[in-house]
Amino acid sequence: MTLGSIGRKVNTVPKVMVIGANETSSHNLVSLLKEAGFEITTIYDGTRLTEFTQSLPSVVIIEEKAGKGGWELGVQIRQKSNVPIIFLGNGNSEVAWVKAAAYGIDFYMGWPFSSRELVARIKALVRRYEGSLREIMDASPGAAEG
C-alpha cells in the first residue's frame, strides 16, 4: 500500500464500490469484478452513502436500477469526492451519455455491455485517479522530507 493523499492509502488492489438495486441483480457484476481481481464493496440501498466515505473506493459503479435514483447518487458522490464513477444504464443513447456528463459521471455504459471493456475502463480510471493522487502528494509541502 502507498500513500495517495492525506489520510488516504492507495491500494495495490483497486477497491470498486458497486451501488445496485439488490444482491440478486448485482450478483453477476460483482462476480465479474471479483474474478478480475478487484476488491468489492457493495451498497444495495443508496441512502447509505456513509459507507462511501468509510470505504474510500478507487472507482464507484452505479447501476441504474439502484434505489434513490442512480443519477442523483452520482451527484451526491461527486459532491464528496473526485473518485471516478461509472454508470451502468439501460441503453446506449446519446441522451444518456450527455446526461451522465451533466451529472458528473465519468463514464456511461449501456446494457448490454462488454465485460472486458468494463474491466479495461475500470483499470484506466484507477490508473488516472490514483496517479493524480500521487502527483498531489509529491507536490505537497513536506513530501520530499518523507
PDB file of C-alpha atoms in Angstrom:
ATOM      1  CA  MET A   1       0.000   0.000   0.000  1.00  0.00           C
ATOM      2  CA  THR A   2       1.219   3.502  -0.776  1.00  0.00           C
ATOM      3  CA  LEU A   3       0.115   6.881   0.469  1.00  0.00           C
ATOM      4  CA  GLY A   4      -2.186   8.541  -2.056  1.00  0.00           C
ATOM      5  CA  SER A   5      -3.342  11.656  -0.217  1.00  0.00           C
ATOM      6  CA  ILE A   6      -3.584  12.834   3.329  1.00  0.00           C
ATOM      7  CA  GLY A   7      -5.272  10.024   5.227  1.00  0.00           C
ATOM      8  CA  ARG A   8      -5.935   8.062   2.011  1.00  0.00           C
ATOM      9  CA  LYS A   9      -3.967   4.940   1.256  1.00  0.00           C
ATOM     10  CA  VAL A  10      -3.822   3.750  -2.333  1.00  0.00           C
ATOM     11  CA  ASN A  11      -4.269   0.003  -2.537  1.00  0.00           C
ATOM     12  CA  THR A  12      -2.338  -2.124  -4.954  1.00  0.00           C
ATOM     13  CA  VAL A  13      -5.652  -3.990  -5.374  1.00  0.00           C
ATOM     14  CA  PRO A  14      -8.215  -1.430  -6.567  1.00  0.00           C
ATOM     15  CA  LYS A  15     -11.392  -1.153  -4.498  1.00  0.00           C
ATOM     16  CA  VAL A  16     -14.584  -0.942  -6.510  1.00  0.00           C
ATOM     17  CA  MET A  17     -17.831   0.094  -4.853  1.00  0.00           C
ATOM     18  CA  VAL A  18     -20.934  -1.265  -6.573  1.00  0.00           C
ATOM     19  CA  ILE A  19     -24.196   0.532  -5.841  1.00  0.00           C
ATOM     20  CA  GLY A  20     -27.030  -1.688  -7.030  1.00  0.00           C
ATOM     21  CA  ALA A  21     -30.710  -2.372  -6.526  1.00  0.00           C
ATOM     22  CA  ASN A  22     -30.234  -5.645  -4.641  1.00  0.00           C
ATOM     23  CA  GLU A  23     -27.854  -8.553  -4.211  1.00  0.00           C
ATOM     24  CA  THR A  24     -29.616 -10.663  -6.845  1.00  0.00           C
ATOM     25  CA  SER A  25     -29.492  -8.029  -9.582  1.00  0.00           C
ATOM     26  CA  SER A  26     -25.839  -7.181  -8.892  1.00  0.00           C
ATOM     27  CA  HIS A  27     -24.601 -10.766  -8.464  1.00  0.00           C
ATOM     28  CA  ASN A  28     -23.164 -11.207 -11.979  1.00  0.00           C
ATOM     29  CA  LEU A  29     -21.460  -7.809 -11.917  1.00  0.00           C
ATOM     30  CA  VAL A  30     -19.901  -8.433  -8.501  1.00  0.00           C
ATOM     31  CA  SER A  31     -18.731 -11.913  -9.582  1.00  0.00           C
ATOM     32  CA  LEU A  32     -17.170 -10.486 -12.753  1.00  0.00           C
ATOM     33  CA  LEU A  33     -15.288  -7.808 -10.820  1.00  0.00           C
ATOM     34  CA  LYS A  34     -14.028 -10.237  -8.163  1.00  0.00           C
ATOM     35  CA  GLU A  35     -12.855 -12.592 -10.906  1.00  0.00           C
ATOM     36  CA  ALA A  36     -10.969  -9.667 -12.487  1.00  0.00           C
ATOM     37  CA  GLY A  37      -9.086  -9.184  -9.206  1.00  0.00           C
ATOM     38  CA  PHE A  38     -10.854  -6.169  -7.712  1.00  0.00           C
ATOM     39  CA  GLU A  39     -11.770  -5.777  -4.051  1.00  0.00           C
ATOM     40  CA  ILE A  40     -15.529  -5.171  -3.942  1.00  0.00           C
ATOM     41  CA  THR A  41     -17.750  -3.196  -1.584  1.00  0.00           C
ATOM     42  CA  THR A  42     -21.489  -3.264  -2.250  1.00  0.00           C
ATOM     43  CA  ILE A  43     -24.331  -0.994  -1.245  1.00  0.00           C
ATOM     44  CA  TYR A  44     -27.882  -2.038  -2.036  1.00  0.00           C
ATOM     45  CA  ASP A  45     -29.554   0.979  -0.515  1.00  0.00           C
ATOM     46  CA  GLY A  46     -28.440   4.280  -1.998  1.00  0.00           C
ATOM     47  CA  THR A  47     -29.405   6.096   1.173  1.00  0.00           C
ATOM     48  CA  ARG A  48     -26.421   4.503   2.969  1.00  0.00           C
ATOM     49  CA  LEU A  49     -23.748   6.642   1.345  1.00  0.00           C
ATOM     50  CA  THR A  50     -21.963   6.972   4.681  1.00  0.00           C
ATOM     51  CA  GLU A  51     -20.321   3.670   3.700  1.00  0.00           C
ATOM     52  CA  PHE A  52     -18.781   5.525   0.762  1.00  0.00           C
ATOM     53  CA  THR A  53     -16.642   7.718   2.988  1.00  0.00           C
ATOM     54  CA  GLN A  54     -15.636   4.725   5.122  1.00  0.00           C
ATOM     55  CA  SER A  55     -14.725   2.556   2.130  1.00  0.00           C
ATOM     56  CA  LEU A  56     -12.728   5.097   0.074  1.00  0.00           C
ATOM     57  CA  PRO A  57     -13.081   3.184  -3.212  1.00  0.00           C
ATOM     58  CA  SER A  58     -10.858   3.609  -6.262  1.00  0.00           C
ATOM     59  CA  VAL A  59     -13.926   3.545  -8.544  1.00  0.00           C
ATOM     60  CA  VAL A  60     -17.697   3.617  -7.981  1.00  0.00           C
ATOM     61  CA  ILE A  61     -20.086   1.749 -10.274  1.00  0.00           C
ATOM     62  CA  ILE A  62     -23.739   2.760 -10.092  1.00  0.00           C
ATOM     63  CA  GLU A  63     -26.364   0.516 -11.643  1.00  0.00           C
ATOM     64  CA  GLU A  64     -29.348   2.430 -12.980  1.00  0.00           C
ATOM     65  CA  LYS A  65     -31.581   0.038 -11.051  1.00  0.00           C
ATOM     66  CA  ALA A  66     -30.127   1.330  -7.766  1.00  0.00           C
ATOM     67  CA  GLY A  67     -32.641   2.793  -5.352  1.00  0.00           C
ATOM     68  CA  LYS A  68     -32.888   6.527  -4.690  1.00  0.00           C
ATOM     69  CA  GLY A  69     -32.250   7.303  -8.344  1.00  0.00           C
ATOM     70  CA  GLY A  70     -28.827   6.358  -9.617  1.00  0.00           C
ATOM     71  CA  TRP A  71     -28.283   9.725 -11.286  1.00  0.00           C
ATOM     72  CA  GLU A  72     -28.768  11.588  -8.005  1.00  0.00           C
ATOM     73  CA  LEU A  73     -26.364   9.196  -6.279  1.00  0.00           C
ATOM     74  CA  GLY A  74     -23.750  10.208  -8.831  1.00  0.00           C
ATOM     75  CA  VAL A  75     -24.282  13.864  -7.942  1.00  0.00           C
ATOM     76  CA  GLN A  76     -24.030  13.153  -4.202  1.00  0.00           C
ATOM     77  CA  ILE A  77     -20.821  11.179  -4.624  1.00  0.00           C
ATOM     78  CA  ARG A  78     -19.322  13.864  -6.866  1.00  0.00           C
ATOM     79  CA  GLN A  79     -20.053  16.481  -4.179  1.00  0.00           C
ATOM     80  CA  LYS A  80     -17.995  14.437  -1.687  1.00  0.00           C
ATOM     81  CA  SER A  81     -15.170  13.205  -3.888  1.00  0.00           C
ATOM     82  CA  ASN A  82     -13.472  13.154  -7.274  1.00  0.00           C
ATOM     83  CA  VAL A  83     -13.491   9.343  -7.297  1.00  0.00           C
ATOM     84  CA  PRO A  84     -14.206   8.013 -10.814  1.00  0.00           C
ATOM     85  CA  ILE A  85     -17.827   6.990 -11.376  1.00  0.00           C
ATOM     86  CA  ILE A  86     -19.085   4.531 -13.986  1.00  0.00           C
ATOM     87  CA  PHE A  87     -22.833   4.430 -14.590  1.00  0.00           C
ATOM     88  CA  LEU A  88     -24.401   1.253 -15.991  1.00  0.00           C
ATOM     89  CA  GLY A  89     -27.668   2.264 -17.633  1.00  0.00           C
ATOM     90  CA  ASN A  90     -30.395   0.935 -19.864  1.00  0.00           C
ATOM     91  CA  GLY A  91     -29.452   1.614 -23.461  1.00  0.00           C
ATOM     92  CA  ASN A  92     -26.763   3.383 -25.432  1.00  0.00           C
ATOM     93  CA  SER A  93     -28.287   6.686 -26.447  1.00  0.00           C
ATOM     94  CA  GLU A  94     -26.508   9.988 -26.873  1.00  0.00           C
ATOM     95  CA  VAL A  95     -29.032  11.480 -24.439  1.00  0.00           C
ATOM     96  CA  ALA A  96     -27.847   9.093 -21.701  1.00  0.00           C
ATOM     97  CA  TRP A  97     -24.171   9.897 -22.338  1.00  0.00           C
ATOM     98  CA  VAL A  98     -24.850  13.645 -22.206  1.00  0.00           C
ATOM     99  CA  LYS A  99     -26.933  13.237 -19.038  1.00  0.00           C
ATOM    100  CA  ALA A 100     -24.111  11.234 -17.439  1.00  0.00           C
ATOM    101  CA  ALA A 101     -21.621  14.009 -18.184  1.00  0.00           C
ATOM    102  CA  ALA A 102     -24.014  16.621 -16.793  1.00  0.00           C
ATOM    103  CA  TYR A 103     -24.366  14.629 -13.558  1.00  0.00           C
ATOM    104  CA  GLY A 104     -20.606  14.321 -13.043  1.00  0.00           C
ATOM    105  CA  ILE A 105     -20.389  10.695 -14.167  1.00  0.00           C
ATOM    106  CA  ASP A 106     -17.005   9.844 -15.707  1.00  0.00           C
ATOM    107  CA  PHE A 107     -18.204   7.074 -17.981  1.00  0.00           C
ATOM    108  CA  TYR A 108     -21.567   5.691 -19.075  1.00  0.00           C
ATOM    109  CA  MET A 109     -22.075   2.141 -20.349  1.00  0.00           C
ATOM    110  CA  GLY A 110     -25.437   0.845 -21.532  1.00  0.00           C
ATOM    111  CA  TRP A 111     -26.762  -2.685 -21.101  1.00  0.00           C
ATOM    112  CA  PRO A 112     -25.721  -4.992 -22.582  1.00  0.00           C
ATOM    113  CA  PHE A 113     -22.048  -4.123 -22.216  1.00  0.00           C
ATOM    114  CA  SER A 114     -18.784  -5.956 -22.767  1.00  0.00           C
ATOM    115  CA  SER A 115     -17.329  -7.276 -19.523  1.00  0.00           C
ATOM    116  CA  ARG A 116     -13.808  -6.920 -20.945  1.00  0.00           C
ATOM    117  CA  GLU A 117     -14.476  -3.276 -21.814  1.00  0.00           C
ATOM    118  CA  LEU A 118     -15.827  -2.598 -18.313  1.00  0.00           C
ATOM    119  CA  VAL A 119     -12.734  -4.115 -16.672  1.00  0.00           C
ATOM    120  CA  ALA A 120     -10.446  -2.150 -19.028  1.00  0.00           C
ATOM    121  CA  ARG A 121     -12.298   1.112 -18.259  1.00  0.00           C
ATOM    122  CA  ILE A 122     -12.063   0.495 -14.510  1.00  0.00           C
ATOM    123  CA  LYS A 123      -8.319  -0.134 -14.757  1.00  0.00           C
ATOM    124  CA  ALA A 124      -7.812   3.010 -16.867  1.00  0.00           C
ATOM    125  CA  LEU A 125      -9.803   5.168 -14.433  1.00  0.00           C
ATOM    126  CA  VAL A 126      -7.896   3.729 -11.459  1.00  0.00           C
ATOM    127  CA  ARG A 127      -4.533   4.480 -13.114  1.00  0.00           C
ATOM    128  CA  ARG A 128      -5.573   8.052 -13.842  1.00  0.00           C
ATOM    129  CA  TYR A 129      -7.223   8.730 -10.455  1.00  0.00           C
ATOM    130  CA  GLU A 130      -4.591   7.150  -8.231  1.00  0.00           C
ATOM    131  CA  GLY A 131      -1.813   8.617 -10.389  1.00  0.00           C
ATOM    132  CA  SER A 132      -3.321  12.065  -9.769  1.00  0.00           C
ATOM    133  CA  LEU A 133      -3.395  11.392  -6.029  1.00  0.00           C
ATOM    134  CA  ARG A 134       0.310  10.501  -6.089  1.00  0.00           C
ATOM    135  CA  GLU A 135       1.101  13.695  -8.032  1.00  0.00           C
ATOM    136  CA  ILE A 136      -0.755  15.763  -5.442  1.00  0.00           C
ATOM    137  CA  MET A 137       1.190  14.102  -2.624  1.00  0.00           C
ATOM    138  CA  ASP A 138       4.505  14.560  -4.420  1.00  0.00           C
ATOM    139  CA  ALA A 139       3.754  18.268  -4.923  1.00  0.00           C
ATOM    140  CA  SER A 140       2.589  18.930  -1.356  1.00  0.00           C
ATOM    141  CA  PRO A 141       4.868  20.721   1.084  1.00  0.00           C
ATOM    142  CA  GLY A 142       6.989  18.331   3.072  1.00  0.00           C
ATOM    143  CA  ALA A 143       6.554  15.448   0.617  1.00  0.00           C
ATOM    144  CA  ALA A 144      10.261  15.360  -0.150  1.00  0.00           C
ATOM    145  CA  GLU A 145      11.096  15.363   3.552  1.00  0.00           C
ATOM    146  CA  GLY A 146       9.485  11.912   3.794  1.00  0.00           C
TER     147      GLY A 146
END
